[in-house]
PDB file of C-alpha atoms in Angstrom:
ATOM      1  CA  UNK A1250       1.859  50.194 -82.078  1.00  0.00           C
ATOM      2  CA  UNK A1251      -0.076  47.267 -82.744  1.00  0.00           C
ATOM      3  CA  UNK A1252      -2.775  46.861 -85.224  1.00  0.00           C
ATOM      4  CA  UNK A1253      -5.878  45.299 -83.842  1.00  0.00           C
ATOM      5  CA  UNK A1254      -5.261  41.734 -85.786  1.00  0.00           C
ATOM      6  CA  UNK A1255      -1.727  41.713 -84.048  1.00  0.00           C
ATOM      7  CA  UNK A1256      -3.401  42.075 -80.740  1.00  0.00           C
ATOM      8  CA  UNK A1257      -5.801  39.457 -81.303  1.00  0.00           C
ATOM      9  CA  UNK A1258      -3.011  37.307 -81.998  1.00  0.00           C
ATOM     10  CA  UNK A1259      -1.203  38.437 -78.643  1.00  0.00           C
ATOM     11  CA  UNK A1260      -4.645  37.403 -76.966  1.00  0.00           C
ATOM     12  CA  UNK A1261      -4.276  33.809 -78.589  1.00  0.00           C
ATOM     13  CA  UNK A1262      -0.320  33.821 -77.495  1.00  0.00           C
ATOM     14  CA  UNK A1263      -1.847  34.918 -74.157  1.00  0.00           C
ATOM     15  CA  UNK A1264      -3.741  31.679 -73.731  1.00  0.00           C
ATOM     16  CA  UNK A1265      -0.885  29.936 -73.986  1.00  0.00           C
ATOM     17  CA  UNK A1266       1.476  31.585 -71.517  1.00  0.00           C
ATOM     18  CA  UNK A1267      -1.348  31.280 -69.214  1.00  0.00           C
ATOM     19  CA  UNK A1268      -1.374  27.698 -69.234  1.00  0.00           C
ATOM     20  CA  UNK A1269       2.355  27.758 -69.248  1.00  0.00           C
ATOM     21  CA  UNK A1270       1.898  29.762 -65.851  1.00  0.00           C
ATOM     22  CA  UNK A1271      -0.456  28.074 -64.038  1.00  0.00           C
ATOM     23  CA  UNK A1272       1.583  24.465 -64.858  1.00  0.00           C
ATOM     24  CA  UNK A1273       4.136  26.743 -63.294  1.00  0.00           C
ATOM     25  CA  UNK A1274       2.586  27.256 -60.377  1.00  0.00           C
ATOM     26  CA  UNK A1275       2.867  31.067 -61.055  1.00  0.00           C
ATOM     27  CA  UNK A1276      -0.919  31.775 -59.911  1.00  0.00           C
ATOM     28  CA  UNK A1277      -0.658  35.595 -59.977  1.00  0.00           C
ATOM     29  CA  UNK A1278       1.117  35.782 -63.446  1.00  0.00           C
ATOM     30  CA  UNK A1279      -1.930  33.132 -64.927  1.00  0.00           C
ATOM     31  CA  UNK A1280      -4.134  35.668 -63.517  1.00  0.00           C
ATOM     32  CA  UNK A1281      -3.216  39.137 -65.051  1.00  0.00           C
ATOM     33  CA  UNK A1282      -2.573  37.105 -68.331  1.00  0.00           C
ATOM     34  CA  UNK A1283      -6.500  35.892 -68.185  1.00  0.00           C
ATOM     35  CA  UNK A1284      -7.216  39.108 -66.699  1.00  0.00           C
ATOM     36  CA  UNK A1285      -5.709  41.274 -69.493  1.00  0.00           C
ATOM     37  CA  UNK A1286      -6.847  39.297 -72.120  1.00  0.00           C
ATOM     38  CA  UNK A1287     -10.281  39.397 -70.990  1.00  0.00           C
ATOM     39  CA  UNK A1288     -10.254  43.171 -70.601  1.00  0.00           C
ATOM     40  CA  UNK A1289      -8.720  43.481 -74.273  1.00  0.00           C
ATOM     41  CA  UNK A1290     -10.863  41.508 -75.901  1.00  0.00           C
ATOM     42  CA  UNK A1291     -13.916  43.095 -74.472  1.00  0.00           C
ATOM     43  CA  UNK A1292     -12.348  46.607 -75.110  1.00  0.00           C
ATOM     44  CA  UNK A1293     -11.936  45.399 -78.825  1.00  0.00           C
ATOM     45  CA  UNK A1294     -15.415  44.538 -79.072  1.00  0.00           C
ATOM     46  CA  UNK A1295     -14.571  40.935 -80.488  1.00  0.00           C
ATOM     47  CA  UNK A1296     -17.468  38.999 -81.635  1.00  0.00           C
ATOM     48  CA  UNK A1297     -19.110  36.516 -79.605  1.00  0.00           C
ATOM     49  CA  UNK A1298     -17.562  33.643 -81.549  1.00  0.00           C
ATOM     50  CA  UNK A1299     -14.477  34.867 -80.704  1.00  0.00           C
ATOM     51  CA  UNK A1300     -14.986  35.614 -77.445  1.00  0.00           C
ATOM     52  CA  UNK A1301     -15.919  31.781 -77.017  1.00  0.00           C
ATOM     53  CA  UNK A1302     -13.184  30.495 -78.537  1.00  0.00           C
ATOM     54  CA  UNK A1303     -10.806  32.202 -76.009  1.00  0.00           C
ATOM     55  CA  UNK A1304     -13.319  32.213 -73.010  1.00  0.00           C
ATOM     56  CA  UNK A1305     -15.496  29.261 -73.592  1.00  0.00           C
ATOM     57  CA  UNK A1306     -19.260  29.556 -74.603  1.00  0.00           C
ATOM     58  CA  UNK A1307     -20.924  29.918 -70.897  1.00  0.00           C
ATOM     59  CA  UNK A1308     -21.981  33.286 -71.151  1.00  0.00           C
ATOM     60  CA  UNK A1309     -22.897  33.716 -74.536  1.00  0.00           C
ATOM     61  CA  UNK A1310     -24.774  30.109 -75.266  1.00  0.00           C
ATOM     62  CA  UNK A1311     -28.118  29.322 -75.469  1.00  0.00           C
ATOM     63  CA  UNK A1312     -29.748  26.937 -72.863  1.00  0.00           C
ATOM     64  CA  UNK A1313     -29.864  23.752 -75.139  1.00  0.00           C
ATOM     65  CA  UNK A1314     -26.069  24.303 -76.395  1.00  0.00           C
ATOM     66  CA  UNK A1315     -23.329  22.391 -74.649  1.00  0.00           C
ATOM     67  CA  UNK A1316     -20.658  24.040 -72.683  1.00  0.00           C
ATOM     68  CA  UNK A1317     -17.536  24.567 -74.512  1.00  0.00           C
ATOM     69  CA  UNK A1318     -14.125  25.284 -72.830  1.00  0.00           C
ATOM     70  CA  UNK A1319     -11.851  27.733 -74.359  1.00  0.00           C
ATOM     71  CA  UNK A1320      -8.468  28.500 -74.746  1.00  0.00           C
ATOM     72  CA  UNK A1321      -8.483  29.623 -70.935  1.00  0.00           C
ATOM     73  CA  UNK A1322      -9.727  26.721 -69.149  1.00  0.00           C
ATOM     74  CA  UNK A1323     -12.774  28.118 -66.975  1.00  0.00           C
ATOM     75  CA  UNK A1324     -11.369  25.600 -63.868  1.00  0.00           C
ATOM     76  CA  UNK A1325      -7.830  27.029 -64.305  1.00  0.00           C
ATOM     77  CA  UNK A1326      -8.539  30.642 -64.031  1.00  0.00           C
ATOM     78  CA  UNK A1327     -11.079  29.808 -61.227  1.00  0.00           C
ATOM     79  CA  UNK A1328      -7.993  28.158 -59.357  1.00  0.00           C
ATOM     80  CA  UNK A1329      -5.403  30.604 -60.312  1.00  0.00           C
ATOM     81  CA  UNK A1330      -7.794  33.150 -58.832  1.00  0.00           C
ATOM     82  CA  UNK A1331      -8.105  31.167 -55.565  1.00  0.00           C
ATOM     83  CA  UNK A1332      -4.773  30.388 -55.251  1.00  0.00           C
ATOM     84  CA  UNK A1333      -4.041  34.334 -55.434  1.00  0.00           C
ATOM     85  CA  UNK A1334      -6.402  34.927 -52.607  1.00  0.00           C
ATOM     86  CA  UNK A1335      -4.540  32.353 -50.472  1.00  0.00           C
ATOM     87  CA  UNK A1336      -0.929  34.171 -51.384  1.00  0.00           C
ATOM     88  CA  UNK A1337      -2.352  37.436 -50.773  1.00  0.00           C
ATOM     89  CA  UNK A1338      -2.175  38.667 -54.406  1.00  0.00           C
ATOM     90  CA  UNK A1339      -4.976  40.286 -55.304  1.00  0.00           C
ATOM     91  CA  UNK A1340      -5.689  43.392 -57.198  1.00  0.00           C
ATOM     92  CA  UNK A1341      -6.648  44.970 -53.470  1.00  0.00           C
ATOM     93  CA  UNK A1342      -3.385  43.531 -51.991  1.00  0.00           C
ATOM     94  CA  UNK A1343      -1.631  45.242 -55.113  1.00  0.00           C
ATOM     95  CA  UNK A1344      -2.894  48.634 -54.902  1.00  0.00           C
ATOM     96  CA  UNK A1345      -3.578  49.110 -51.043  1.00  0.00           C
ATOM     97  CA  UNK A1346       0.311  48.097 -49.941  1.00  0.00           C
ATOM     98  CA  UNK A1347       2.944  50.441 -50.240  1.00  0.00           C
ATOM     99  CA  UNK A1348       5.489  49.654 -52.363  1.00  0.00           C
ATOM    100  CA  UNK A1349       8.205  51.533 -53.095  1.00  0.00           C
ATOM    101  CA  UNK A1350       9.454  50.422 -56.201  1.00  0.00           C
ATOM    102  CA  UNK A1351       6.092  50.527 -58.051  1.00  0.00           C
ATOM    103  CA  UNK A1352       5.724  54.438 -57.895  1.00  0.00           C
ATOM    104  CA  UNK A1353       2.569  56.514 -58.021  1.00  0.00           C
ATOM    105  CA  UNK A1354       0.416  53.187 -58.557  1.00  0.00           C
ATOM    106  CA  UNK A1355       0.493  52.892 -55.154  1.00  0.00           C
ATOM    107  CA  UNK A1356      -1.116  54.486 -52.330  1.00  0.00           C
ATOM    108  CA  UNK A1357       1.447  55.717 -49.510  1.00  0.00           C
ATOM    109  CA  UNK A1358      -0.629  57.029 -46.926  1.00  0.00           C
ATOM    110  CA  UNK A1359      -3.186  54.507 -45.353  1.00  0.00           C
ATOM    111  CA  UNK A1360      -4.271  52.949 -42.212  1.00  0.00           C
ATOM    112  CA  UNK A1361      -6.086  49.679 -42.180  1.00  0.00           C
ATOM    113  CA  UNK A1362      -9.232  50.035 -39.659  1.00  0.00           C
ATOM    114  CA  UNK A1363      -9.940  46.276 -40.078  1.00  0.00           C
ATOM    115  CA  UNK A1364     -12.684  44.474 -41.406  1.00  0.00           C
ATOM    116  CA  UNK A1365     -11.197  45.301 -45.214  1.00  0.00           C
ATOM    117  CA  UNK A1366     -11.821  48.983 -44.519  1.00  0.00           C
ATOM    118  CA  UNK A1367      -9.088  51.145 -44.880  1.00  0.00           C
ATOM    119  CA  UNK A1368      -8.995  55.196 -44.503  1.00  0.00           C
ATOM    120  CA  UNK A1369      -7.062  56.787 -47.238  1.00  0.00           C
ATOM    121  CA  UNK A1370      -5.473  60.601 -46.667  1.00  0.00           C
ATOM    122  CA  UNK A1371      -6.053  62.243 -50.028  1.00  0.00           C
ATOM    123  CA  UNK A1372      -3.803  65.971 -49.543  1.00  0.00           C
ATOM    124  CA  UNK A1373      -1.023  63.493 -48.882  1.00  0.00           C
ATOM    125  CA  UNK A1374      -1.170  61.421 -51.967  1.00  0.00           C
ATOM    126  CA  UNK A1375       1.672  62.053 -54.993  1.00  0.00           C
ATOM    127  CA  UNK A1376       0.239  62.060 -58.301  1.00  0.00           C
TER     128      UNK A1376
END
């Protein structure tokens, strides 16, 4: 099990892996590296200066402060996210599509009602 400093080091590794995945046009991998790093950083309650270093200072800056990019550049994160939408690799796609190799994490019995609405039969779901 990793200690908190080891986890923080891992987040910085994720930033490098994100850039490599982005340059290789592995959009889904890049997006999920960002999402995982952001989720873990918030869970660890990292101080604002570290969050700014990783993700940029937009949410933490005062109006008079200049905008500074982080190790996960905002424009790259946004492009990776849009590319995931374009190639149908969003969280909705992953969780609402039956994929046997992923086991219980995916809904097996659902029906698309159109307009982004799905019907799920809970009594038939495996747990």
